[in-house]
Coordinates of N, CA and C in Angstrom, one line a residue:
X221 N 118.5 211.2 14.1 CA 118.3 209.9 14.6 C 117.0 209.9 15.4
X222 N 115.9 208.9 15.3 CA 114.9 209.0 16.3 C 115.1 208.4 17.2
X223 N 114.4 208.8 18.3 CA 114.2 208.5 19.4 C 113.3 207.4 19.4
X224 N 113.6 206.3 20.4 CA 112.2 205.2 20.5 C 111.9 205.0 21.8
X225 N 110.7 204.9 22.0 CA 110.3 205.0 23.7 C 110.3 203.4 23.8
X226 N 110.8 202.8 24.6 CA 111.4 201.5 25.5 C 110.6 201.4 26.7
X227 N 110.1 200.1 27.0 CA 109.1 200.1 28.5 C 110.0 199.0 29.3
X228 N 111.4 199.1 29.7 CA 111.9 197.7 30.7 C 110.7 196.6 31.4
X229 N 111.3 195.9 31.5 CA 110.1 194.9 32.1 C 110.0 195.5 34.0
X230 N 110.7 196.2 34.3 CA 110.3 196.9 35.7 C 109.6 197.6 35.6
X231 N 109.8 198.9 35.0 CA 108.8 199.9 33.7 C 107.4 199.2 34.4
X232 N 107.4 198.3 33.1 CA 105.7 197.8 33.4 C 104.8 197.2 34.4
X233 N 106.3 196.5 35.2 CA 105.7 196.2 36.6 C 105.0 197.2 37.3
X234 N 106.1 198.4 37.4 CA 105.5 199.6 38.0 C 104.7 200.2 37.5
X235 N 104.7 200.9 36.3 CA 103.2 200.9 35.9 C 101.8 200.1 36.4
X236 N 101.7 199.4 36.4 CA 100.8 198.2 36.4 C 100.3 198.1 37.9
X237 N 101.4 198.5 38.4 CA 100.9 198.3 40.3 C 100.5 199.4 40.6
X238 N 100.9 200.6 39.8 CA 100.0 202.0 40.0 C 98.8 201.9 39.3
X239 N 98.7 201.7 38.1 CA 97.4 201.7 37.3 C 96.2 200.9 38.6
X240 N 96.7 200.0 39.0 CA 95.9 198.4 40.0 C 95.6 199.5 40.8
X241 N 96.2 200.3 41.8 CA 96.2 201.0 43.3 C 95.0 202.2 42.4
X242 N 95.5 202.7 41.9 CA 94.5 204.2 41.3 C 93.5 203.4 40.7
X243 N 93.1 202.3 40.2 CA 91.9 201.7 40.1 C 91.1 201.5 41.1
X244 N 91.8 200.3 42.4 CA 90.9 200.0 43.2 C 91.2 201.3 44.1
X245 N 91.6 201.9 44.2 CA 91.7 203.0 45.3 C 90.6 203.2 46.7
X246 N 89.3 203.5 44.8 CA 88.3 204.1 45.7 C 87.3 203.0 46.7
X247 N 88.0 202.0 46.4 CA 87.3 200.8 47.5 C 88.1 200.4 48.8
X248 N 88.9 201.4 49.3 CA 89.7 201.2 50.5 C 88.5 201.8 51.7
X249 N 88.3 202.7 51.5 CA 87.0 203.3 52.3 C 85.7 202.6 52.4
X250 N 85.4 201.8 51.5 CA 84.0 201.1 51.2 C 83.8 199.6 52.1
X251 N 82.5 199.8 52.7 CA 82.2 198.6 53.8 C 81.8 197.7 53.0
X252 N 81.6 196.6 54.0 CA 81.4 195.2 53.1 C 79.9 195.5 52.1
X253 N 79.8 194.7 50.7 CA 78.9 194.9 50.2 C 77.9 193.2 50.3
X254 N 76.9 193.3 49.4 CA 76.5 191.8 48.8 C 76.5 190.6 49.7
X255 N 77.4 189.8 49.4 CA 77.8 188.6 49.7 C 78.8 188.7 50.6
X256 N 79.8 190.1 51.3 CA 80.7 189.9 52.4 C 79.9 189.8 53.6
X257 N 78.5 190.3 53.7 CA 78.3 190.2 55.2 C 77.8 188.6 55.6
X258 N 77.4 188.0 54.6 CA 77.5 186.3 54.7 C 78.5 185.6 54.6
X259 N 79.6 186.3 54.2 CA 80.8 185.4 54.0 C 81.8 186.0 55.0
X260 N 81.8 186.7 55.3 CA 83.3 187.6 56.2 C 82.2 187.7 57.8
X261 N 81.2 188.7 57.8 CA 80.5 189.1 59.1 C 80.1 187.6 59.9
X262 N 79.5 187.0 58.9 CA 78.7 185.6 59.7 C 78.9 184.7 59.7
X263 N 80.2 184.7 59.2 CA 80.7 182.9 59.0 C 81.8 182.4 59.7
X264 N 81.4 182.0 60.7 CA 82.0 181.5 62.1 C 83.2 180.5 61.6
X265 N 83.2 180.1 60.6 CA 84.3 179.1 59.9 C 85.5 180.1 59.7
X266 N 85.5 181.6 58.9 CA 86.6 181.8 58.7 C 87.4 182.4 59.9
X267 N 86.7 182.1 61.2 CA 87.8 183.0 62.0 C 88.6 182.0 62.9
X268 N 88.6 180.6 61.8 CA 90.1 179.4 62.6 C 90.7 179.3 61.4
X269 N 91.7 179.5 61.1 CA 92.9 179.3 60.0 C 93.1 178.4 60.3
X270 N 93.7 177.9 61.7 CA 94.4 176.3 62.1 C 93.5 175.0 61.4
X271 N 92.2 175.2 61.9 CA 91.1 174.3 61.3 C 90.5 174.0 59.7
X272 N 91.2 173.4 59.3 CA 91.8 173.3 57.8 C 90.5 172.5 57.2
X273 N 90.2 171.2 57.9 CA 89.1 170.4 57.5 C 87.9 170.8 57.1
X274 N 87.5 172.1 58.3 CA 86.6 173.1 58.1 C 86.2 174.2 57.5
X275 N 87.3 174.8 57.0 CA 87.3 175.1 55.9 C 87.4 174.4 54.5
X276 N 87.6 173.2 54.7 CA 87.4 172.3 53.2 C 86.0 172.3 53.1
X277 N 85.5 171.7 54.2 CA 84.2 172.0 53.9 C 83.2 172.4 54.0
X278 N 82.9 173.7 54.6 CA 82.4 175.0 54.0 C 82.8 175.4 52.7
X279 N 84.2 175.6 51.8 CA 84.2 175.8 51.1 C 85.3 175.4 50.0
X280 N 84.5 173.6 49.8 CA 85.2 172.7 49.0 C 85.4 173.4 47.6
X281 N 84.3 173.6 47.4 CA 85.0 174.0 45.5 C 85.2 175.8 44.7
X282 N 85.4 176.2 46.7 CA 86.2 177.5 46.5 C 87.5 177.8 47.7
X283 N 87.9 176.9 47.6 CA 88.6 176.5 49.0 C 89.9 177.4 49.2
X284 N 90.6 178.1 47.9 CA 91.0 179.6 48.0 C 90.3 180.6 48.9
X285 N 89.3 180.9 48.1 CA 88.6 181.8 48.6 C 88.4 181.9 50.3
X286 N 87.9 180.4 50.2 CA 87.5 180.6 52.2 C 88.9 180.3 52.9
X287 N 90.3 179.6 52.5 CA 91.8 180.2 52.9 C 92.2 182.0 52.8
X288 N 91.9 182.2 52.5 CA 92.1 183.6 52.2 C 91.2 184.4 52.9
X289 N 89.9 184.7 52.9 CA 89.3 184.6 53.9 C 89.4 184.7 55.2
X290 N 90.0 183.9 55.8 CA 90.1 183.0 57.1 C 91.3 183.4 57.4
X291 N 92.5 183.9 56.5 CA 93.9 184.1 56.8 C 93.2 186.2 56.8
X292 N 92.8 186.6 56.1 CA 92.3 188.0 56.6 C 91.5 188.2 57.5
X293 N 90.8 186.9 58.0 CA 89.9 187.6 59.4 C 90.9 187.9 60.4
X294 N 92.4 186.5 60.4 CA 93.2 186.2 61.2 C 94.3 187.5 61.7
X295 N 94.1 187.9 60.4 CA 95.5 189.6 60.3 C 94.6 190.7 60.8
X296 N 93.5 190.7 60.4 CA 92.6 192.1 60.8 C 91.5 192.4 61.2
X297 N 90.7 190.9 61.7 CA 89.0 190.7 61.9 C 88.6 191.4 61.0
X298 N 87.4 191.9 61.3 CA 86.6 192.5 59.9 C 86.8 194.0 59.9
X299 N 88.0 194.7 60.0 CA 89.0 195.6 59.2 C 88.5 195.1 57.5
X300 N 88.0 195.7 57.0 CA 87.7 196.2 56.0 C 88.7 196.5 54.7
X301 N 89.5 197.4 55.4 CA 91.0 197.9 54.4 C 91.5 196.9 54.2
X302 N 91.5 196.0 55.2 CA 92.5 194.3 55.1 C 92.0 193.9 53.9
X303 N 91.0 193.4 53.8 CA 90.1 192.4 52.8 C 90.5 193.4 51.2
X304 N 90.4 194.7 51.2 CA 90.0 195.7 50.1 C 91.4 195.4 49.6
X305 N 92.8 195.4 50.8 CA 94.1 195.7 50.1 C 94.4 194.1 49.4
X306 N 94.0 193.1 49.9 CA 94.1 192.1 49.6 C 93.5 191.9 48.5
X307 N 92.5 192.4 48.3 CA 91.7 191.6 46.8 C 92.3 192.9 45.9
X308 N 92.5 194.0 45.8 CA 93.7 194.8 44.5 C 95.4 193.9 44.7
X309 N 95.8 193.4 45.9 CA 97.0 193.1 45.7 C 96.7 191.7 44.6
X310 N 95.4 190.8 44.6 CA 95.3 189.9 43.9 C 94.8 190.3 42.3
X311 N 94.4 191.3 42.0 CA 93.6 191.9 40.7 C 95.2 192.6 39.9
X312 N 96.4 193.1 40.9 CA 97.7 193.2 40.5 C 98.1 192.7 40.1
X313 N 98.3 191.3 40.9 CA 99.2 190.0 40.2 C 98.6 189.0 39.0
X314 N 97.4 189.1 39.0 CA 96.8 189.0 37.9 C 97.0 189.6 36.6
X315 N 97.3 190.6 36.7 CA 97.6 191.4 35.6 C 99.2 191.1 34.8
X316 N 99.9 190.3 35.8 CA 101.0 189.6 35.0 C 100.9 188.2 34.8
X317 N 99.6 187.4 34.7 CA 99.3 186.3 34.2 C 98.9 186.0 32.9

């Protein structure tokens, strides 16, 4: 009788969150690049979460982005690892979209 290899739908979850972590891995260590030191270092908007308005408009038609943002300056100021774990936890859950 053969054998047939079976992937449960946990299976792939887990897979999938290791594949994500061993991908981004090597950007846990890495400082801001590009566009973070204008958007994270100098941008006096993201470091009030409460002020909602303000961040609509700084960043109306990415208004994710500057919530998120604004909720990681809030958990870690510019901690680095914060921002790095946060954008693989989001490149993870993407991968089940």
């Amino acid at each position: 009788m053969k054998k047939t290899f079976s992937l449960s739908a946990s299976r792939i979850w887990w897979v999938l969150m290791a594949l994500g972590v061993l991908i981004y891995s090597n950007t846990f260590t890495s400082s801001f690049v590009f566009d973070d030191h204008e958007m994270i270092e100098r941008n006096s908007t993201i470091r009030h979460l409460a002020d909602l308005p303000t961040l609509w408009h700084a960043f109306n038609t990415r208004f994710v982005v500057g919530i998120s943002l604004a909720f990681n300056y809030a958990l870690g100021k510019e901690d680095v690892l914060g921002y790095h774990l946060f954008n693989t936890l989001i490149h993870i859950l993407n991968a089940f979209l």
